[in-house]
Coordinates of C-alpha atoms and ligand atoms in Angstrom, one line a residue:
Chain R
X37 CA -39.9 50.0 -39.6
X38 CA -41.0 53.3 -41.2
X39 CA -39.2 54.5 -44.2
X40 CA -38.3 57.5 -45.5
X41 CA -38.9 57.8 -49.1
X42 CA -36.3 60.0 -49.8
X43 CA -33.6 58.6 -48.2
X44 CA -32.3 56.3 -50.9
X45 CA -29.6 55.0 -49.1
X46 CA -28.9 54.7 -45.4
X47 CA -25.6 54.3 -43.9
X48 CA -24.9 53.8 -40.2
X49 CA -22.1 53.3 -38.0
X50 CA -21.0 51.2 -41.0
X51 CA -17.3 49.4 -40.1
X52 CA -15.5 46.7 -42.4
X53 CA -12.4 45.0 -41.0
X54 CA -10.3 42.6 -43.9
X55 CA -8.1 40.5 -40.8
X56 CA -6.8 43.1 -39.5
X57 CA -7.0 46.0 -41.0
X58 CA -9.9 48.2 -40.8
X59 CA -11.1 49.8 -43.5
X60 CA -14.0 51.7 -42.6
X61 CA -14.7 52.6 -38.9
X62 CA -18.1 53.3 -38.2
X63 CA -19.4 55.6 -41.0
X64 CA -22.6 57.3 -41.5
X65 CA -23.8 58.4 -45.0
X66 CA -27.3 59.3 -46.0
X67 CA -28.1 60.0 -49.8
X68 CA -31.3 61.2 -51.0
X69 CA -33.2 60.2 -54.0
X70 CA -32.2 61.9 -57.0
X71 CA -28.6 63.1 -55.8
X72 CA -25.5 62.6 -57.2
X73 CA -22.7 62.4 -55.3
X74 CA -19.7 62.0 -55.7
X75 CA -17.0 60.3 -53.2
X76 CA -13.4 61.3 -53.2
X77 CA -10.9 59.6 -51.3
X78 CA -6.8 58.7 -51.6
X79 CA -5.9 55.2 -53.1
X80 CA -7.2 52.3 -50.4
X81 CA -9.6 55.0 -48.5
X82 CA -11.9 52.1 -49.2
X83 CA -14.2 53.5 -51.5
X84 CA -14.3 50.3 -53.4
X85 CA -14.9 49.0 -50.2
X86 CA -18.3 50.8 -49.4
X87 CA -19.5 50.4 -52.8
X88 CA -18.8 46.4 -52.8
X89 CA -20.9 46.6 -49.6
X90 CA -23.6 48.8 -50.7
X91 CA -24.1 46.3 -54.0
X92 CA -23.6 43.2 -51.5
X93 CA -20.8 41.8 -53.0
X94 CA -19.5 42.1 -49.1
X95 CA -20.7 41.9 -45.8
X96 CA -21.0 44.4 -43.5
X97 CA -18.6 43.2 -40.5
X98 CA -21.1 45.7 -38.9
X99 CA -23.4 48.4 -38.9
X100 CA -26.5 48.6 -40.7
X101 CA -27.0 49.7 -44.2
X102 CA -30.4 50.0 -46.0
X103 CA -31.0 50.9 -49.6
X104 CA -34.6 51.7 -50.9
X105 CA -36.1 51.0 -47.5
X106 CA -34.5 47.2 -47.8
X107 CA -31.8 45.8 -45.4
X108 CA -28.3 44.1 -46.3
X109 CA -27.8 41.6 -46.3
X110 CA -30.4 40.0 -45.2
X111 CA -33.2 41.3 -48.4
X112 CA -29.8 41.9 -50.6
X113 CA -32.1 40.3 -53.6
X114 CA -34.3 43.1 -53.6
X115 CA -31.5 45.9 -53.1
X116 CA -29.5 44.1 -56.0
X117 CA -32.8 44.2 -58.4
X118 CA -32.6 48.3 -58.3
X119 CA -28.7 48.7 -58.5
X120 CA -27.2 49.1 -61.6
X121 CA -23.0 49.1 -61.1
X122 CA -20.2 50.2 -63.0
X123 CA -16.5 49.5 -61.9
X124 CA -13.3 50.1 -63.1
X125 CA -13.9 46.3 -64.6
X126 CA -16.1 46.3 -67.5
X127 CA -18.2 42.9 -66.2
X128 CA -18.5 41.5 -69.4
X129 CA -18.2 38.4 -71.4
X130 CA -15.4 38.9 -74.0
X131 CA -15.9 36.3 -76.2
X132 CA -20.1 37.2 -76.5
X133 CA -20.8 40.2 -78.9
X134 CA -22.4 42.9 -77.3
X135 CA -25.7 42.3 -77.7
X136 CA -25.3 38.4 -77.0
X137 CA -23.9 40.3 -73.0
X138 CA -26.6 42.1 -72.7
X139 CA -29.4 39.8 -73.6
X140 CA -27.6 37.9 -71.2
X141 CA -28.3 40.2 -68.0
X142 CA -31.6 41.0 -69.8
X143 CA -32.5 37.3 -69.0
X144 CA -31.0 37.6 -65.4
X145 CA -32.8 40.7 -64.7
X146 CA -36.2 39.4 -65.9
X147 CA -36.9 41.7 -68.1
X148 CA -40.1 41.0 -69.9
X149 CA -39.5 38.4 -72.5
X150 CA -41.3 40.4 -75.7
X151 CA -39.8 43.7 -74.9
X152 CA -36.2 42.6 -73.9
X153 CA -34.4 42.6 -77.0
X154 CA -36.4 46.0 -77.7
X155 CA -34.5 47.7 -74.6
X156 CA -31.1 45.9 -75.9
X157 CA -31.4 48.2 -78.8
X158 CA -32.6 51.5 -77.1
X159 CA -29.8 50.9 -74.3
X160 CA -27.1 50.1 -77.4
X161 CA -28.2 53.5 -79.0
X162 CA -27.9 55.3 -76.0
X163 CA -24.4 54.6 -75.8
X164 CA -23.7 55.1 -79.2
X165 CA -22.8 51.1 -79.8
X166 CA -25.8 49.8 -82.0
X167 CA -23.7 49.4 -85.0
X168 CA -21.1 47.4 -83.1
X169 CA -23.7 45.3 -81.6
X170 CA -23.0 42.2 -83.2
X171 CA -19.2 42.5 -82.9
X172 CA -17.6 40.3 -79.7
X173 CA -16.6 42.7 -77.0
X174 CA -12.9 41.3 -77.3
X175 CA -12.8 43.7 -80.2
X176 CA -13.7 46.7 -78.6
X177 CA -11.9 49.4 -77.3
X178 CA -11.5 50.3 -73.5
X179 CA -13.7 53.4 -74.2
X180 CA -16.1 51.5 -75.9
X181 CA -16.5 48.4 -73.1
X182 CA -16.6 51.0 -70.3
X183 CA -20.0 52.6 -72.5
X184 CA -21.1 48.9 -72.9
X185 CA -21.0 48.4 -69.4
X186 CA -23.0 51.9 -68.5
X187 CA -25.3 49.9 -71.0
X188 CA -25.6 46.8 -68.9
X189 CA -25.6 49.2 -65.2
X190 CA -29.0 50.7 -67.1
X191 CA -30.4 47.9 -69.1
X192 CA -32.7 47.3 -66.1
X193 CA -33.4 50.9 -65.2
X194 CA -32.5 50.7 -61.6
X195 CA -33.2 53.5 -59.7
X196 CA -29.9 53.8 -57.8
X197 CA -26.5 53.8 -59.8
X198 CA -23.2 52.9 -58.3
X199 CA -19.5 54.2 -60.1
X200 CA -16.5 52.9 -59.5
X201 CA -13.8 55.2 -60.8
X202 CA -15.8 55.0 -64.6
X203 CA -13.2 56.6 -65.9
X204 CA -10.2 54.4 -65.6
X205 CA -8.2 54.0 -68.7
X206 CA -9.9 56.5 -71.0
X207 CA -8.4 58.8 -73.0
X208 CA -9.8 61.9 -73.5
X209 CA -12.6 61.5 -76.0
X210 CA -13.8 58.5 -74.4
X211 CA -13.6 60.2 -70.7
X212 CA -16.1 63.1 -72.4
X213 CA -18.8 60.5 -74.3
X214 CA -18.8 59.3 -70.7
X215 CA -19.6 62.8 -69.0
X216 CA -22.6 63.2 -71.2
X217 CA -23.7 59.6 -71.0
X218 CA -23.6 60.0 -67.4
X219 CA -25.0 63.4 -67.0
X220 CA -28.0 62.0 -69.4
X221 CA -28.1 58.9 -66.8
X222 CA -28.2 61.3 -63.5
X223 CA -31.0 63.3 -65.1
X224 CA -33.8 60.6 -65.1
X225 CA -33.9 60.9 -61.4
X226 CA -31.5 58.0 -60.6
X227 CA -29.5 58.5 -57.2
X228 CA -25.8 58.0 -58.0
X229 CA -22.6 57.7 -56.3
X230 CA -19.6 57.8 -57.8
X231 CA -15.8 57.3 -56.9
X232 CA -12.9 59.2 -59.0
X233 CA -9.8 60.8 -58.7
X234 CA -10.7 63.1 -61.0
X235 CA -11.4 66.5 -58.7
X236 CA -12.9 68.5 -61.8
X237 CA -14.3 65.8 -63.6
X238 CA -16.6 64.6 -59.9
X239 CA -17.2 68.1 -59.5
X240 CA -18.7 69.1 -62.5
X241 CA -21.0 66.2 -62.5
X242 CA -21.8 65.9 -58.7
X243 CA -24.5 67.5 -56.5
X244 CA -22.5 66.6 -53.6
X245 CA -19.3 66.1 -52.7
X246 CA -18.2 63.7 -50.0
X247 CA -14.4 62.7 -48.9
X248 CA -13.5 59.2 -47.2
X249 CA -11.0 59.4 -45.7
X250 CA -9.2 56.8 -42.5
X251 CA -12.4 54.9 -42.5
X252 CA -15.0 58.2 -42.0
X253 CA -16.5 60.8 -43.9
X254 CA -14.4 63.3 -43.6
X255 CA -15.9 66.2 -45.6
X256 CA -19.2 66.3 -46.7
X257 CA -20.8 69.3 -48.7
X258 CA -23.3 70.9 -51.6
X259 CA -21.3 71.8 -54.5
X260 CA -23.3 75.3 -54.4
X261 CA -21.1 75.4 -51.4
X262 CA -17.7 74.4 -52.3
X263 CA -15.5 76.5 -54.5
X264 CA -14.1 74.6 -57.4
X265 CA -11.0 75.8 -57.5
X266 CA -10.0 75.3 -54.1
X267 CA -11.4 71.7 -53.9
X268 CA -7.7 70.2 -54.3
X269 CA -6.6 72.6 -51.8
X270 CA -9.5 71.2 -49.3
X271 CA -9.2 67.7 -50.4
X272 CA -5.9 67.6 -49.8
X273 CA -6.4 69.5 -46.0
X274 CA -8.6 66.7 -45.8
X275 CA -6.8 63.4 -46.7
X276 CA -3.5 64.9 -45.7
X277 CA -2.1 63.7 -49.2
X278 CA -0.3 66.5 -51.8
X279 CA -2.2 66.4 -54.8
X280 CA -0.8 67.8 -57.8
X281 CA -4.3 68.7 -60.1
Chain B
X150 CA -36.8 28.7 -54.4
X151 CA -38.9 31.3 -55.6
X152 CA -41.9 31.1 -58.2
X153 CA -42.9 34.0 -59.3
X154 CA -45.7 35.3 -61.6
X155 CA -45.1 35.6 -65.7
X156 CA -43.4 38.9 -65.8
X157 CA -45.8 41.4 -67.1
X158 CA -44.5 45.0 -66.3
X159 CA -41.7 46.8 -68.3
X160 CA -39.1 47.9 -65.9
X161 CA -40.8 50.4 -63.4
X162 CA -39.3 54.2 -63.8
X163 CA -36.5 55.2 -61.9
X164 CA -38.3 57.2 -59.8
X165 CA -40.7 54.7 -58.6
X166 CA -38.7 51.6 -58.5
X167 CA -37.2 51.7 -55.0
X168 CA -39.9 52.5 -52.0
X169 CA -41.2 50.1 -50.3
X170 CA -44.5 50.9 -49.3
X171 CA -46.1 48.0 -47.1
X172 CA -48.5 47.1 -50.0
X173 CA -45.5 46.6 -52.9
X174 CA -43.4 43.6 -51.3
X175 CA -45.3 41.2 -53.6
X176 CA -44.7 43.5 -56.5
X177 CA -40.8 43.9 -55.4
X178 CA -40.7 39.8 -55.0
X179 CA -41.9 40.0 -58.6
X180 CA -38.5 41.9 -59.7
X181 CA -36.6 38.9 -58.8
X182 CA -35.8 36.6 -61.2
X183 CA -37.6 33.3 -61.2
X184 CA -35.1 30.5 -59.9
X185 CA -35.0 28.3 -63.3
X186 CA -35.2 31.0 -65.3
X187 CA -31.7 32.6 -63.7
X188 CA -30.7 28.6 -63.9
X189 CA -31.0 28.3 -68.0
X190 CA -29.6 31.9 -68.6
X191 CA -26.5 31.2 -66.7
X192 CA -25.9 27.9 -68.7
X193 CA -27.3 29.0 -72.1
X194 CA -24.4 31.7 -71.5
X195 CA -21.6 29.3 -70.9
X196 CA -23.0 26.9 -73.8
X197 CA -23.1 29.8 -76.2
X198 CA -19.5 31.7 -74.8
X199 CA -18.0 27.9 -75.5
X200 CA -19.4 27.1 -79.0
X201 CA -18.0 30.0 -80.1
X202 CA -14.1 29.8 -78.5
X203 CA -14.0 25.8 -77.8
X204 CA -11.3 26.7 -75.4
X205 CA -12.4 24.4 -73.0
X206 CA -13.9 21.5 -75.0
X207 CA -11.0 21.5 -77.3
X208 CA -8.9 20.7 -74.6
X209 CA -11.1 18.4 -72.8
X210 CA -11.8 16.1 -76.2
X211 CA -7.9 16.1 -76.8
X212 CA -7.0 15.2 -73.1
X213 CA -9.6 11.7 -73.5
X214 CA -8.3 11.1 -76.8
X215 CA -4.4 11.0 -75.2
X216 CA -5.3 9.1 -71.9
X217 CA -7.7 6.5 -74.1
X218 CA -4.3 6.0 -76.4
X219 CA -2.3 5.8 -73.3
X220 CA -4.5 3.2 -71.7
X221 CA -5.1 0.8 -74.3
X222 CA -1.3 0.9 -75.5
X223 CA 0.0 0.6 -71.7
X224 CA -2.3 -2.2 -71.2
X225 CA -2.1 -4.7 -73.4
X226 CA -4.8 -6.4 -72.8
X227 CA -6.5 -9.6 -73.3
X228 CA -10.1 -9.6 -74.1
X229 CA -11.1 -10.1 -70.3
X230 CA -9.3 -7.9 -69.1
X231 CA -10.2 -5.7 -71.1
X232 CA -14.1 -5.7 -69.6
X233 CA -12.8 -5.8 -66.4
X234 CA -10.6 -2.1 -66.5
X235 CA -12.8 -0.5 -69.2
X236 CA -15.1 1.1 -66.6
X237 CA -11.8 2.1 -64.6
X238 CA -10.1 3.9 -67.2
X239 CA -13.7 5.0 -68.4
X240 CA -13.9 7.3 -65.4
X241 CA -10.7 8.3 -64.3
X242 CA -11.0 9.7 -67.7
X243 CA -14.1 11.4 -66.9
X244 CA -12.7 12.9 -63.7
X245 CA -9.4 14.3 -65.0
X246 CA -11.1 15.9 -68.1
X247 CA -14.1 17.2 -66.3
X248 CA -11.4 18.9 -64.1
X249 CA -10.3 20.9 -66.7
X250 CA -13.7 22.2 -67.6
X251 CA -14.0 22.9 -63.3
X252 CA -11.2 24.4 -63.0
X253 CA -11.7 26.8 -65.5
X254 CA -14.9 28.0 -65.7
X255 CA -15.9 29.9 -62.0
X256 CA -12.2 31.0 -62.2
X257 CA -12.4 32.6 -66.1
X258 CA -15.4 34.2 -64.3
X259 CA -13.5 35.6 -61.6
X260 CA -10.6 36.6 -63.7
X261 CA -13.0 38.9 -66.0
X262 CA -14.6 40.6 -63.0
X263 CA -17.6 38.6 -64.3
X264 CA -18.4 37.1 -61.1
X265 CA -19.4 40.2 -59.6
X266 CA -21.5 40.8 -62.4
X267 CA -23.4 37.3 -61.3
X268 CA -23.2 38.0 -57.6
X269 CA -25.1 41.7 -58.8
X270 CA -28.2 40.2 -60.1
X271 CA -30.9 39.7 -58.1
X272 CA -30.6 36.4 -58.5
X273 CA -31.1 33.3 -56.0
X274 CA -27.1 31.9 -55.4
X275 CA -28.8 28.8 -55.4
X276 CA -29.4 29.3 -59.0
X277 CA -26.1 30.4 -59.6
X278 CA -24.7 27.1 -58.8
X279 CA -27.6 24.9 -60.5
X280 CA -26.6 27.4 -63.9
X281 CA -22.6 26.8 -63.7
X282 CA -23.2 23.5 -62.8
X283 CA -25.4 22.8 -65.8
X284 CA -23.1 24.0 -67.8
X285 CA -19.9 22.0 -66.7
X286 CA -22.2 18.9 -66.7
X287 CA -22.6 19.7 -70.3
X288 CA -19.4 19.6 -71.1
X289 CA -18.4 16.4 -68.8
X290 CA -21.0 14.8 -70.4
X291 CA -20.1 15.6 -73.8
X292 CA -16.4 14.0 -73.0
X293 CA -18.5 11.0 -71.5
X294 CA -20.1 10.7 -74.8
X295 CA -16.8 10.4 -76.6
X296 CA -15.4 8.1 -74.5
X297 CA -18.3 5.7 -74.7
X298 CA -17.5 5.4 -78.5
X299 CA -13.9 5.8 -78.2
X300 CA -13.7 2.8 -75.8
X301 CA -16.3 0.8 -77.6
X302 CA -14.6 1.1 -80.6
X303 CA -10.5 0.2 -78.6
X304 CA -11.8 -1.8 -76.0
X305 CA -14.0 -3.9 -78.5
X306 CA -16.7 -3.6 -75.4
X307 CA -20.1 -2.7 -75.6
X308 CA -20.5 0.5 -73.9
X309 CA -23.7 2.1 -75.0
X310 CA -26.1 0.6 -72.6
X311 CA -29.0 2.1 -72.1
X312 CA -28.2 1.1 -68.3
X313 CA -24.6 2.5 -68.2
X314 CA -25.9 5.4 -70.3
X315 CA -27.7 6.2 -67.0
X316 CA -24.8 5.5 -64.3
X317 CA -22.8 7.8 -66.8
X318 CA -25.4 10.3 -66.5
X319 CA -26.0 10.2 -62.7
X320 CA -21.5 9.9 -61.8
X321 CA -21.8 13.3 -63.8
X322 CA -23.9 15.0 -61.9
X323 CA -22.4 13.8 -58.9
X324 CA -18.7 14.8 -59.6
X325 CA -19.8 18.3 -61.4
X326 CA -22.1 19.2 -58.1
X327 CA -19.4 18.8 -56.3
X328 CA -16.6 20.2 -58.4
X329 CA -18.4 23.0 -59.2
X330 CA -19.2 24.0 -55.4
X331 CA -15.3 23.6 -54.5
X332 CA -14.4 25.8 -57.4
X333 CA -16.1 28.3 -55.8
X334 CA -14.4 28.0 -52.7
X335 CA -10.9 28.1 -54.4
X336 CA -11.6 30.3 -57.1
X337 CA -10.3 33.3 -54.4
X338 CA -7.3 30.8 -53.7
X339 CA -4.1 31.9 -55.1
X340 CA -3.2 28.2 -56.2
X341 CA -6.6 27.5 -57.4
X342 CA -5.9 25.1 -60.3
X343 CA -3.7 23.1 -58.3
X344 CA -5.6 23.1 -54.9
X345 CA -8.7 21.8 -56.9
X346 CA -7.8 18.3 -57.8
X347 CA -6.6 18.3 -54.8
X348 CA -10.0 18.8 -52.0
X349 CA -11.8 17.5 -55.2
X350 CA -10.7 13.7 -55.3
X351 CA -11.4 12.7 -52.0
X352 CA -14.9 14.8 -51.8
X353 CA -15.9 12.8 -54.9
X354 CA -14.6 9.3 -53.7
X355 CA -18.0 7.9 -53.2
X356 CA -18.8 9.0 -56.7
X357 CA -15.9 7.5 -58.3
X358 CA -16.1 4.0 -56.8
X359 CA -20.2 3.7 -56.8
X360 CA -19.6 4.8 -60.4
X361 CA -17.3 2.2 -61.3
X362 CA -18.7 -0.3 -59.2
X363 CA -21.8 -0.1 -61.0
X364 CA -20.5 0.2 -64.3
X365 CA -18.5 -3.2 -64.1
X366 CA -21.1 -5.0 -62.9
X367 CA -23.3 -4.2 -65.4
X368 CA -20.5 -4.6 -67.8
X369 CA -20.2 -7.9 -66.8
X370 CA -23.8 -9.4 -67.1
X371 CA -24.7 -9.6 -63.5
X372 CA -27.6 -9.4 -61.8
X373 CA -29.7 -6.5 -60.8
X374 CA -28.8 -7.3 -56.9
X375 CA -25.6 -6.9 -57.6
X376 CA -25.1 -3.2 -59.6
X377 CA -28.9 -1.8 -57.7
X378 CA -26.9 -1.1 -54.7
X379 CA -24.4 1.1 -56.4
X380 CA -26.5 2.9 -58.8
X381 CA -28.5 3.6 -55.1
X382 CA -25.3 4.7 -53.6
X383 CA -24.7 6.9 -56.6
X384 CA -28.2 8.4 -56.5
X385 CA -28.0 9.0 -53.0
X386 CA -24.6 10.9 -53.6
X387 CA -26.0 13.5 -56.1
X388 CA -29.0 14.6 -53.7
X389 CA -26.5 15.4 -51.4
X390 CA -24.0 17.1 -52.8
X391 CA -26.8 19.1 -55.0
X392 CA -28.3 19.7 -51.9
X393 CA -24.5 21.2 -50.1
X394 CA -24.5 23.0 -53.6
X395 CA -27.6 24.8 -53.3
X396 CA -27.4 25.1 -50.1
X397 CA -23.7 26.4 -49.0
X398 CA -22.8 28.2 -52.6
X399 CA -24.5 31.3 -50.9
X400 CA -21.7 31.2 -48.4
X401 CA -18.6 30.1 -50.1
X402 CA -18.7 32.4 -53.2
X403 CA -18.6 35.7 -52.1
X404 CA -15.3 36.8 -50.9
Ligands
ADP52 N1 -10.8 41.4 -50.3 C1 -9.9 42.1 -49.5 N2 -9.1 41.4 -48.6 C2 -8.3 42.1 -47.8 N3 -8.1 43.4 -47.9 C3 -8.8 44.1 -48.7 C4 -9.7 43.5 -49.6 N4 -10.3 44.4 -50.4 C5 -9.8 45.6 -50.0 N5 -8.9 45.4 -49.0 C6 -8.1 46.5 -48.3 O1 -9.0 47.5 -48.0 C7 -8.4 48.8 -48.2 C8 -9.3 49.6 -49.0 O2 -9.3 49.2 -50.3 P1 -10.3 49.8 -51.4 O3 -11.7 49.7 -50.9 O4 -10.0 49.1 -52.7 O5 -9.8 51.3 -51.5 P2 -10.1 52.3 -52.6 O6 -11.1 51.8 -53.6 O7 -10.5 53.6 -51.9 O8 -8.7 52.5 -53.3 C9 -7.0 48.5 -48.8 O9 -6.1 48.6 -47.7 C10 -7.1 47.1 -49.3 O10 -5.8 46.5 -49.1
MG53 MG1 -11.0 51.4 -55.6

């Protein structure tokens, strides 16, 4: 099948039903390379959802979803080898020090054996951890895990970057390192999504701006074209919900 | 399983890494990780993440160290006897302590949102199980090694055998392929530590008694006809639930 290289990630007629209960009912979602976009949506939207199927954590229950020009599930090895993910868990070994983690995924990602522990460092100093390296991540604060685990989401320079709600339990300091880290991250022509809650914050960041909301896309826009200040207006026209930011 | 090529490019810029012109599947195939290579990451983790807390170990050593004490004081036993139950209590041990190690380690994964972080790489699942299940056969076989000693030394039986060594080593393999395949399945289980022991025992039956069968025999000095069929059984035993591991963890460990 022909491919469009700069469709990044294809999304069609995408449903997901847990019993029950259907969580997303035929959506369609296309995201070129390079764009950043960001994916707003009320508590149990299924945001998490998506993501978890995009990364193929979970199956499809149908639809067809291809990422790089590669089907899920069926070639889900070769659309895991260029995702890196970040979710509101920080995926890491506790009782390993930091660099002892990500030698770990280093080794699981195949990177080169005689340059791997070269990227460890460059990905620690990105995130402003090579001092802590050899401290066990049990130690570290919630800002500093959530950088450690941008660290592991880039160690293998995937081209396509998955975020779920990054921002989770960070106070403010920690929240802004993370805005520059990712803004660096979305720069080197990685395709991003990310989930928040955080109106201003997935604004200020986002190319685009999309809203899931009773199993669709509901809204889907440029930010050229949305006004800032009346996003929570039209997010909550939207998802029906009050929001108070 | 997949062999691939010695890795020999740095990882490709973003910008490059994910079309798939017709020409680059071979050079996409070479992205994934090489099957043993996933394998002895995975259990060099859970080696090195246990030498440094001994959580599991710890308790593992001290539960064979109670049931030996319990065993050999319950059953005061003459010096027949004694040959007679030693393989018995030799592996029950073995089987209640490994379950501690089983129970724990896909579900500590889970618990730390780790398990998604295994499912993420581009990894063969089939690897996934052969690296957990390295490492919990690591640790039953440390406990194995202990109670070879231990009962040597309370039993007054000889127990380091260069032939039980091997029964020891292929009952191991059987009951952590197995236990480490039904972890996964009740690792998403809200009862999971209890539920395990539970689906475990029975699935593991024809370990247990071809284990023990073997082991007496050979205890007791008797002929090759009579433990060959055993150690056979117990052979036969590990292909196959290696081969369900490999074959089904794909299935059973993703939510
Ligand atoms: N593993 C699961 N089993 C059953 N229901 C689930 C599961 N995961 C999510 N759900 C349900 O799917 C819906 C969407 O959840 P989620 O994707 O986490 O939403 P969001 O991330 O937008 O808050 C919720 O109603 C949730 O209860
Ligand atoms: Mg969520």
């Amino acid at each position: 099948m022909p491919v469009t290289a700069d469709r990044m990630i294809e999304i069609r007629k995408l449903t997901k039903t847990f019993g029950l209960n259907p969580v997303l009912r035929g959506l369609d979602l296309d995201v070129p390379r390079g764009q950043f976009l960001t994916l707003l949506g009320p508590n149990g939207s299924g945001k998490t959802t998506l993501l978890r199927i995009l990364g193929a954590l979970a199956r499809p229950t149908s639809g067809t979803v291809r990422i790089g020009g590669w089907e899920l599930p069926s070639e889900a090895e070769f659309v895991r080898a260029q995702l890196g993910v970040v979710s509101h868990q920080p995926l890491l070994y506790d009782t390993l020090t930091a660099e002892e983690n990500l030698l770990f995924f280093a080794r699981l990602y195949h990177l080169p054996p005689e340059t791997r522990r070269a990227r460890v460092v460059e990905v620690l100093e990105r995130v402003g951890l090579a001092r802590r390296a050899r401290d066990v991540v049990q130690t570290y604060s919630r800002g500093m895990q959530q950088r450690l685990a941008i660290a592991r989401a880039i160690l293998h320079n995937p081209a396509i970057l998955l975020l779920d709600e990054p921002y989770t339990g960070l106070d403010q300091d920690a929240a802004a390192v993370l805005d520059d880290l990712l803004r660096q991250v979305a720069t080197e022509g990685r395709t991003v999504i990310m989930t928040t809650h955080d109106l201003r914050r997935g604004y200020a960041l986002a190319d685009r701006i999309a809203i899931l909301s009773r199993g669709k896309i509901a809204f889907d826009a440029p930010c050229r074209e949305i006004d800032p200040d009346a996003l929570p207006t039209l997010y909550a026209d939207v998802t029906g919900a009050v929001t108070t930011r | 399983m997949t062999v691939s090529p010695e890795p020999t490019t740095s990882p490709a810029p973003a910008e490059t890494a994910a079309t798939r012109p017709a020409t680059a599947s071979a050079r996409a195939r070479q992205r994934l990780t090489p099957f043993w290579r996933a394998v002895g990451a995975i259990a060099w983790k859970d080696l090195r993440a246990e030498i440094r807390s001994r959580e599991l170990i710890n308790s593992m050593v001290l539960f064979t160290f109670m049931t030996v004490m319990v065993f050999s004081l319950a059953l005061e036993l003459d010096r027949e006897a004694r040959q007679t139950t030693v393989a018995g209590v030799l592996w029950v041990t073995v089987v209640f302590a490994g379950m501690i190690g089983l129970s724990r380690s896909l579900a500590a994964e889970k618990d730390r949102g780790s398990l998604d972080a295994l499912l993420l790489a581009p990894i063969d699942r089939g690897a996934l199980f052969f690296g957990k299940m390295i490492g919990n056969l690591l640790f039953v076989l440390v406990i194995a090694l202990v109670l070879l000693v231990l009962l040597t030394v309370l039993f007054n039986v000889t127990l380091l055998k260069p032939l039980l060594v091997l029964v020891v080593l292929l009952g191991s393999i059987g009951f952590t392929a197995a236990g480490t395949l039904l972890s996964s399945m009740t690792v998403h289980a809200r009862a999971r530590e209890a539920l395990l022991p539970i689906i475990l025992m029975p699935v593991v039956l024809p370990v247990l008694i071809s284990a023990v069968r073997a082991s007496t025999t050979i205890l007791e000095g008797l002929p090759r006809d009579d433990w060959l069929p055993w150690l056979q059984l117990l052979a036969v035993a590990d292909v196959i639930f290696l081969a369900a591991g490999y074959g089904l963890f794909d299935y059973v460990v993703e939510e």
